[in-house]
mmCIF file of C-alpha atoms in Angstrom:
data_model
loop_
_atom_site.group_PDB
_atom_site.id
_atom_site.type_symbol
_atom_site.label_atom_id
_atom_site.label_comp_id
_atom_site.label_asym_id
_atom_site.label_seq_id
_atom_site.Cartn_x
_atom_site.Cartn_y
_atom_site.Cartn_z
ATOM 1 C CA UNK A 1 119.519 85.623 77.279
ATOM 2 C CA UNK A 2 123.251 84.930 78.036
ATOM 3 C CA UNK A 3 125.042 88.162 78.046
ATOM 4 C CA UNK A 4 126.602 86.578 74.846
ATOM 5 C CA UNK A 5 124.296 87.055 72.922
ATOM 6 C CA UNK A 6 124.364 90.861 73.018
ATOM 7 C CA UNK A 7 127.503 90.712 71.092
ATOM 8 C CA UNK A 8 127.024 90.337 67.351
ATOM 9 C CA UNK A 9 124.712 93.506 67.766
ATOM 10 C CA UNK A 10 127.929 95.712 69.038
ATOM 11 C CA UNK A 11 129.407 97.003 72.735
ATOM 12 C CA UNK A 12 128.036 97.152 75.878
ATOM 13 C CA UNK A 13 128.013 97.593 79.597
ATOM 14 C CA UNK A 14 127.123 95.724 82.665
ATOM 15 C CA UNK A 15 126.710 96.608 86.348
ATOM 16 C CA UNK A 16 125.907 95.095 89.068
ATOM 17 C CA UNK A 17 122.310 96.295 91.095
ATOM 18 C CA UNK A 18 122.899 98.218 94.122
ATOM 19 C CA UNK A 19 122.395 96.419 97.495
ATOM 20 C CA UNK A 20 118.897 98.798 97.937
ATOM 21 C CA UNK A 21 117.854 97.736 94.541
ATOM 22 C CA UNK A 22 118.424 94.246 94.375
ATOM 23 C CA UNK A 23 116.570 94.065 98.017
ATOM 24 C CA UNK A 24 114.229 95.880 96.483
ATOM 25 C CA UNK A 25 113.590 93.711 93.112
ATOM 26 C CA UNK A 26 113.432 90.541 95.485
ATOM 27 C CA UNK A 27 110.473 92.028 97.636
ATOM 28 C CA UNK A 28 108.997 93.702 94.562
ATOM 29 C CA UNK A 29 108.870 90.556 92.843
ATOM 30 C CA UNK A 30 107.314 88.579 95.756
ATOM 31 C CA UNK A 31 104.795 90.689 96.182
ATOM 32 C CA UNK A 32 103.552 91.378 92.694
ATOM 33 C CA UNK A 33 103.350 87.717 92.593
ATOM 34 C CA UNK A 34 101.595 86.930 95.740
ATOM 35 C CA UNK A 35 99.395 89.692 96.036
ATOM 36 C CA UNK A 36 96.417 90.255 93.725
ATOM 37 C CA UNK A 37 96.741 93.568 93.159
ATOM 38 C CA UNK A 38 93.688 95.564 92.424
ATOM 39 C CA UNK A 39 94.327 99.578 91.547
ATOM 40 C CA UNK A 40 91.533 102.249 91.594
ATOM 41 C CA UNK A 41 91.794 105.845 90.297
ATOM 42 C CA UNK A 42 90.621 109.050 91.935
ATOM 43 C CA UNK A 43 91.326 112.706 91.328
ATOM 44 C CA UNK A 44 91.074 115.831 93.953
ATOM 45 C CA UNK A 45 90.639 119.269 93.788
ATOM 46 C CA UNK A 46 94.204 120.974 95.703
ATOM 47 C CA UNK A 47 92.082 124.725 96.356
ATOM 48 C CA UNK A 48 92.158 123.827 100.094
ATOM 49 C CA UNK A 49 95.602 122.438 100.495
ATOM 50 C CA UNK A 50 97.030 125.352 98.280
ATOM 51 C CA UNK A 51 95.053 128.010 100.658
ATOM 52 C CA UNK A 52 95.960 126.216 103.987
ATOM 53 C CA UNK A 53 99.573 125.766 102.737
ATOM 54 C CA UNK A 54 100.269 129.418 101.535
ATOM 55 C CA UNK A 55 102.607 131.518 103.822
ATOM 56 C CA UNK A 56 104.107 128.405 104.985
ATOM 57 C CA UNK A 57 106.806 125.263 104.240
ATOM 58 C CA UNK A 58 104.647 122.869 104.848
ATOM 59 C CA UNK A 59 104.964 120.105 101.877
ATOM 60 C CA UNK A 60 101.364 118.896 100.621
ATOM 61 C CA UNK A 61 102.733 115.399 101.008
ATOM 62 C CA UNK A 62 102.767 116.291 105.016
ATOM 63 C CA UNK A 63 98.519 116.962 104.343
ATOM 64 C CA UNK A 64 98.080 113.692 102.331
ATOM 65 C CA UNK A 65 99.737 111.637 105.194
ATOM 66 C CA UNK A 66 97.897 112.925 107.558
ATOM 67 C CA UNK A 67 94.899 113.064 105.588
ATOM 68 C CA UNK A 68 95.417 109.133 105.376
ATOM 69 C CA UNK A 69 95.766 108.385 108.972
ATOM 70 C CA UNK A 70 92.316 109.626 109.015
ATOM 71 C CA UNK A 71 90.939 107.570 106.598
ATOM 72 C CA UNK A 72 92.761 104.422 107.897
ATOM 73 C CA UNK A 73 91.232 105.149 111.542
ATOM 74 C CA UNK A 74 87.822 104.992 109.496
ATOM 75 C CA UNK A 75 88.922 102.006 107.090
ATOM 76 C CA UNK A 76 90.616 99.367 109.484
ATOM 77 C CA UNK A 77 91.278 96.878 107.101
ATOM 78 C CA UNK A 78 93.498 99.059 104.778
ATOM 79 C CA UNK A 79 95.676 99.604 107.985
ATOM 80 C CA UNK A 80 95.648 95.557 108.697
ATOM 81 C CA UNK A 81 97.946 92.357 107.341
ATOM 82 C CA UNK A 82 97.043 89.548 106.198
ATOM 83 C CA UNK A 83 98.091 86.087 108.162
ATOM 84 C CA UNK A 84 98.952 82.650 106.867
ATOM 85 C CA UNK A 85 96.324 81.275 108.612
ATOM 86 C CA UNK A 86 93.653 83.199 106.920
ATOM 87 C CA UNK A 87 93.238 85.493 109.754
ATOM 88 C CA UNK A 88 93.447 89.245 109.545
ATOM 89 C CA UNK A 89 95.813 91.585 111.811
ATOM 90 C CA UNK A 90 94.252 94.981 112.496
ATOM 91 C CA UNK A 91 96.763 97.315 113.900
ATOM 92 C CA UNK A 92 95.718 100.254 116.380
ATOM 93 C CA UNK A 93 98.686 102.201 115.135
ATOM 94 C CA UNK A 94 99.238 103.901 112.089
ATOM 95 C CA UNK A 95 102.747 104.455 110.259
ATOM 96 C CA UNK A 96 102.934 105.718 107.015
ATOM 97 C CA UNK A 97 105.666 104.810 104.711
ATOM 98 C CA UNK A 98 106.904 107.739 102.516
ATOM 99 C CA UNK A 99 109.273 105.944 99.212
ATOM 100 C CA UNK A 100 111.924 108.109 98.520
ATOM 101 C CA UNK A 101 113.826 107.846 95.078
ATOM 102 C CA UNK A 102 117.898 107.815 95.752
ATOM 103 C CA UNK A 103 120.722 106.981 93.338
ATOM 104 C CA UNK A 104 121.209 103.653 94.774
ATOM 105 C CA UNK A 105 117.227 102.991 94.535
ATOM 106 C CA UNK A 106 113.852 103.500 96.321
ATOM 107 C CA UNK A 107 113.781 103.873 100.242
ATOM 108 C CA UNK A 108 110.604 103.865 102.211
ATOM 109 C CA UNK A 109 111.357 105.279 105.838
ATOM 110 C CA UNK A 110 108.555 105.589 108.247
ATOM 111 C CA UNK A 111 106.776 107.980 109.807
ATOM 112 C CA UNK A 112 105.453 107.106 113.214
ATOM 113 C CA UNK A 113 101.762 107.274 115.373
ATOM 114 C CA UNK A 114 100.915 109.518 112.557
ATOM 115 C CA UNK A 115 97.073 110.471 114.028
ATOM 116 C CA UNK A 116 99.319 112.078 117.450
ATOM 117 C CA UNK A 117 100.910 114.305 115.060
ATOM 118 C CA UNK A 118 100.242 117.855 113.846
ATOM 119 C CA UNK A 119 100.288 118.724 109.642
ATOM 120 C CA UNK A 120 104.098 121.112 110.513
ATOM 121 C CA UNK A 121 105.799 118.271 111.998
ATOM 122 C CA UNK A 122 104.987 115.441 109.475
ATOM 123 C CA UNK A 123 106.306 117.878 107.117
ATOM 124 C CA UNK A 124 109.450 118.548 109.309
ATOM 125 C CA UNK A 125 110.085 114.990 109.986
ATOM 126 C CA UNK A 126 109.834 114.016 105.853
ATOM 127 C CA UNK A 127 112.522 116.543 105.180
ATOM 128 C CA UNK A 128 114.742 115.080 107.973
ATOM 129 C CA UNK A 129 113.996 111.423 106.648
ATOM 130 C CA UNK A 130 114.459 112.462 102.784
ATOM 131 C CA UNK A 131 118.381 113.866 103.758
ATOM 132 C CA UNK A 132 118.998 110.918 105.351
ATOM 133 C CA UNK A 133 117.925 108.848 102.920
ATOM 134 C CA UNK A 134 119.714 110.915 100.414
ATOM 135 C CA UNK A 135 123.322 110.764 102.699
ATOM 136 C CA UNK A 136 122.859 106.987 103.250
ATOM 137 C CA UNK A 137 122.296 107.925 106.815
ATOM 138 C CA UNK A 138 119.079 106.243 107.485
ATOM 139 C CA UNK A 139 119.028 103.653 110.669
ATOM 140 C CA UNK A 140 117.123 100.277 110.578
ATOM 141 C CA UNK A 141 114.640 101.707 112.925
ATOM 142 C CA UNK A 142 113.688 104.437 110.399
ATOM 143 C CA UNK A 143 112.536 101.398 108.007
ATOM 144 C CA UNK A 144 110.371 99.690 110.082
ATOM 145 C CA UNK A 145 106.829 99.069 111.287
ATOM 146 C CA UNK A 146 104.686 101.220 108.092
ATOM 147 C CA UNK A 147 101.450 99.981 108.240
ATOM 148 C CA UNK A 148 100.584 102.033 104.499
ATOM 149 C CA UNK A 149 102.687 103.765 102.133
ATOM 150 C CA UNK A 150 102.824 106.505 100.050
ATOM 151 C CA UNK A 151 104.473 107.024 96.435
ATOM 152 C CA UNK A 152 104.339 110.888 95.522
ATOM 153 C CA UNK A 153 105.496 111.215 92.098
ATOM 154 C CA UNK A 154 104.118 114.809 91.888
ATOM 155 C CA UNK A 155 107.484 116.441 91.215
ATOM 156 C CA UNK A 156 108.339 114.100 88.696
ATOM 157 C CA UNK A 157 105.451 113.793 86.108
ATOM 158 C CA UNK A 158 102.684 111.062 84.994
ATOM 159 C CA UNK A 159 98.650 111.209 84.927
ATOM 160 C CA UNK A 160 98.585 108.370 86.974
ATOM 161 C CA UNK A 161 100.717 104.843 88.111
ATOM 162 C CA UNK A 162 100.048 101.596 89.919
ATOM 163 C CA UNK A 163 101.773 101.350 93.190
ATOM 164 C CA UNK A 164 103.071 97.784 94.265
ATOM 165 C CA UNK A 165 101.916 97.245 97.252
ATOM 166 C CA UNK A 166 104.678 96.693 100.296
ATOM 167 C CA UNK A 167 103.882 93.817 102.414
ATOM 168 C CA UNK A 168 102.996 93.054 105.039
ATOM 169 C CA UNK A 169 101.119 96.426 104.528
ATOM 170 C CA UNK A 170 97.396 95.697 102.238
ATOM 171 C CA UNK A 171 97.470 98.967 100.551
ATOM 172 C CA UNK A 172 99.792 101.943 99.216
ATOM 173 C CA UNK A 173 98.597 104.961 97.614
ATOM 174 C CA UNK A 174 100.172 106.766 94.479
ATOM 175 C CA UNK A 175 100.457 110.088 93.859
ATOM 176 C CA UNK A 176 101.257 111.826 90.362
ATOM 177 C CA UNK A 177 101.065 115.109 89.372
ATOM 178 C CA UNK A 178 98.846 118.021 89.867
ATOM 179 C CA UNK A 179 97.760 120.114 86.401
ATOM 180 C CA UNK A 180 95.270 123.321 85.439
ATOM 181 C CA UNK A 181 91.839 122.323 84.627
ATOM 182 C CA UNK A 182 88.824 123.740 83.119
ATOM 183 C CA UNK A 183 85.967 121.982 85.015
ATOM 184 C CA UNK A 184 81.734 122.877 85.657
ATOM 185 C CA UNK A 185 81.301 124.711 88.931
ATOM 186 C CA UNK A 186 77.875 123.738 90.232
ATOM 187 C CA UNK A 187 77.368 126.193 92.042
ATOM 188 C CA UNK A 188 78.313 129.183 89.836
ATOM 189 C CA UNK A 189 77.244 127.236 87.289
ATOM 190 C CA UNK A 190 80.193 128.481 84.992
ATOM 191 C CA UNK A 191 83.388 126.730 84.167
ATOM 192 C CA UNK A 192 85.721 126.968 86.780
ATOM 193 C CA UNK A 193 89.965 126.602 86.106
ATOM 194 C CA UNK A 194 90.924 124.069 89.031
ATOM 195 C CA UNK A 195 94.469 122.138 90.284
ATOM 196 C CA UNK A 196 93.484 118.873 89.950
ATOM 197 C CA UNK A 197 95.660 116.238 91.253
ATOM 198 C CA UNK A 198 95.288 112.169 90.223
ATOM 199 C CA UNK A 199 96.002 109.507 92.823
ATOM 200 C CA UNK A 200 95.440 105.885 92.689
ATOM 201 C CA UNK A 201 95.316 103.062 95.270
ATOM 202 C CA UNK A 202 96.481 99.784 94.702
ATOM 203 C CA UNK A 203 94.965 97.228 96.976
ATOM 204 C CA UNK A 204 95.254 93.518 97.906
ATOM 205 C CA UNK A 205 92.381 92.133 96.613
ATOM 206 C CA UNK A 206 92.040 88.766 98.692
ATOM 207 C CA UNK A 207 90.762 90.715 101.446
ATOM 208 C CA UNK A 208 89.518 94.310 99.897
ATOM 209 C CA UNK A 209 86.963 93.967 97.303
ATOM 210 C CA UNK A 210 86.105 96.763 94.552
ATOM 211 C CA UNK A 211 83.556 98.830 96.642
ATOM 212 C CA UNK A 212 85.616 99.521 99.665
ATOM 213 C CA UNK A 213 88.701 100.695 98.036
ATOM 214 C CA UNK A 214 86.335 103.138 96.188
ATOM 215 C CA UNK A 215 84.963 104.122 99.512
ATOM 216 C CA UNK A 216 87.918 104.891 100.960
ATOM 217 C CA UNK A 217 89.186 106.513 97.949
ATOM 218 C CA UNK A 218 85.855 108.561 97.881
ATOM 219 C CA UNK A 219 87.045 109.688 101.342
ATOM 220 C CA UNK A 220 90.494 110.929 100.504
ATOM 221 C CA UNK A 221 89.207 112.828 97.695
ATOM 222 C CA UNK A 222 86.239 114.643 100.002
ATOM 223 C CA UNK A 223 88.913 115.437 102.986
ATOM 224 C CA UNK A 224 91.482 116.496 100.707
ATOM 225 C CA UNK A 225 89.252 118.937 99.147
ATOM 226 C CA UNK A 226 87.579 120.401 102.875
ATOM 227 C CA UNK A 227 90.225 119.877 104.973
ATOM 228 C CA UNK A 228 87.868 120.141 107.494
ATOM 229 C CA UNK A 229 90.161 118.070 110.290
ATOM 230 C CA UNK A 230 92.087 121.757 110.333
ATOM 231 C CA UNK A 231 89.328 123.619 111.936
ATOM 232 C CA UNK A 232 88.690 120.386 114.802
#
C-alpha cells in the first residue's frame, strides 16, 4: 500500500532499513525463493556439554560448531554448493558461519578450518567476532568463505524456528532454547529430569532428500549427547 493510505487510521513513522538489513532482506529474499527449503527437527540431551563445560568459559555454541565440523567431514554434501550447471561443489574445508543479532541487523562472521581447531579457541574466537560485530568493527574477510551456518537463539527463547538457508552454503542449523524435562531413563527405568535442547536443520532440498538430513541430524543429536570426540 502507498504510505497514504496509513493516514485516515492516525500518525505514524517511517525509517529507512539499515545498510546490513536491507543487504540482508535482498539475499534473504533470493534465497527463500530459489531454494526449496526443507526443515527437520531434532532435540538433544545437554548432560555432557553441561559436565564438560563446568569450571570453564567455554560457550556451548563453541561445542555445537565443532560438533558440526564433524558431522560435515562425515556428510559431504551438507558442506557442498550447488552449481548452475547442475554440478555439485564439495569443499575440503569447513567454515562455520555463526549469525549474530546487532542493532543495525543480523551478521554472520566466519569461523575458519574449524576441524584444526580445539573446543577453547572456537569459543575464544566467537567472543572476539561477536564484539566486533557489536562495534561495527568487523572486516570483509571476517564475512567470507562459511561453508554452514549456525543460528543460536538459545538466549533468546522459542521451542524451535526454521533457519533460511545462506547461499551458496546447502544447509544452516537452528538452535533455540534449552528447558527441564521429565523424560523415561531406560536404563534406570525411572523418570529422569533432563536439559533438553531443540534444534532444527533447514536444508536445500534439490540436492538433500528427507533421509539424509535426518541422518545427519541423528548424528548431531548422538555426538552432542557423548561427546566422545573429547576423549580422541
Amino acid at each position: 500500500p502507498h504510505e497514504d493510505d496509513f493516514s485516515k487510521f492516525g500518525s505514524y513513522q517511517i525509517e529507512k532499513l539499515s545498510k546490513i538489513r536491507a543487504l540482508g532482506a535482498k539475499n534473504m529474499s533470493a534465497s527463500w525463493t530459489s531454494i526449496p527449503h526443507v526443515t527437520h527437527f531434532e532435540e538433544a540431551e545437554m548432560t555432557a556439554i553441561n559436565e564438560a563445560r563446568s569450571n570453564t568459559k567455554v560457550s556451548p555454541l563453541a561445542f555445537f560448531i565443532k560438533i558440526i565440523s564433524f558431522a560435515l567431514e562425515e556428510h559431504k554434501i551438507f558442506n557442498s554448493s550447488l552449481l548452475k550447471n547442475n554440478e555439485i561443489l564439495f569443499k575440503d574445508y569447513i567454515n562455520i558461519g555463526v549469525a549474530i543479532d546487532t542493532p543495525d541487523g543480523l551478521v554472520v562472521p566466519v569461523i575458519k578450518d574449524v576441524v584444526q581447531k580445539e573446543v577453547q579457541e572456537i569459543s575464544d574466537e566467537v567472543l572476539v567476532l561477536a564484539e566486533k560485530a557489536k562495534t561495527k568493527k568487523l572486516r570483509t574477510s571476517d564475512l567470507e568463505g562459511s561453508t554452514f551456518t549456525i543460528s543460536s537463539l538459545g538466549k533468546i527463547g522459542g521451542t524451535g524456528f526454521t533457519p533460511i538457508i545462506n547461499p551458496p552454503e546447502v544447509a544452516i542449523l537452528g538452535v533455540s532454547k534449552s528447558r527441564w524435562e521429565q523424560v523415561f531413563d531406560p536404563k534406570s527405568k525411572e523418570p529422569a529430569l533432563r536439559y533438553i535442547m531443540p534444534f532444527s536443520l533447514s536444508y536445500d532440498h534439490r540436492i538433500i532428500d528427507g533421509a539424509a538430513g535426518a541422518r545427519f541430524t541423528t548424528e548431531l543429536k548422538k555426538t552432542i549427547e557423548e561427546l566422545g570426540f573429547l576423549s580422541k
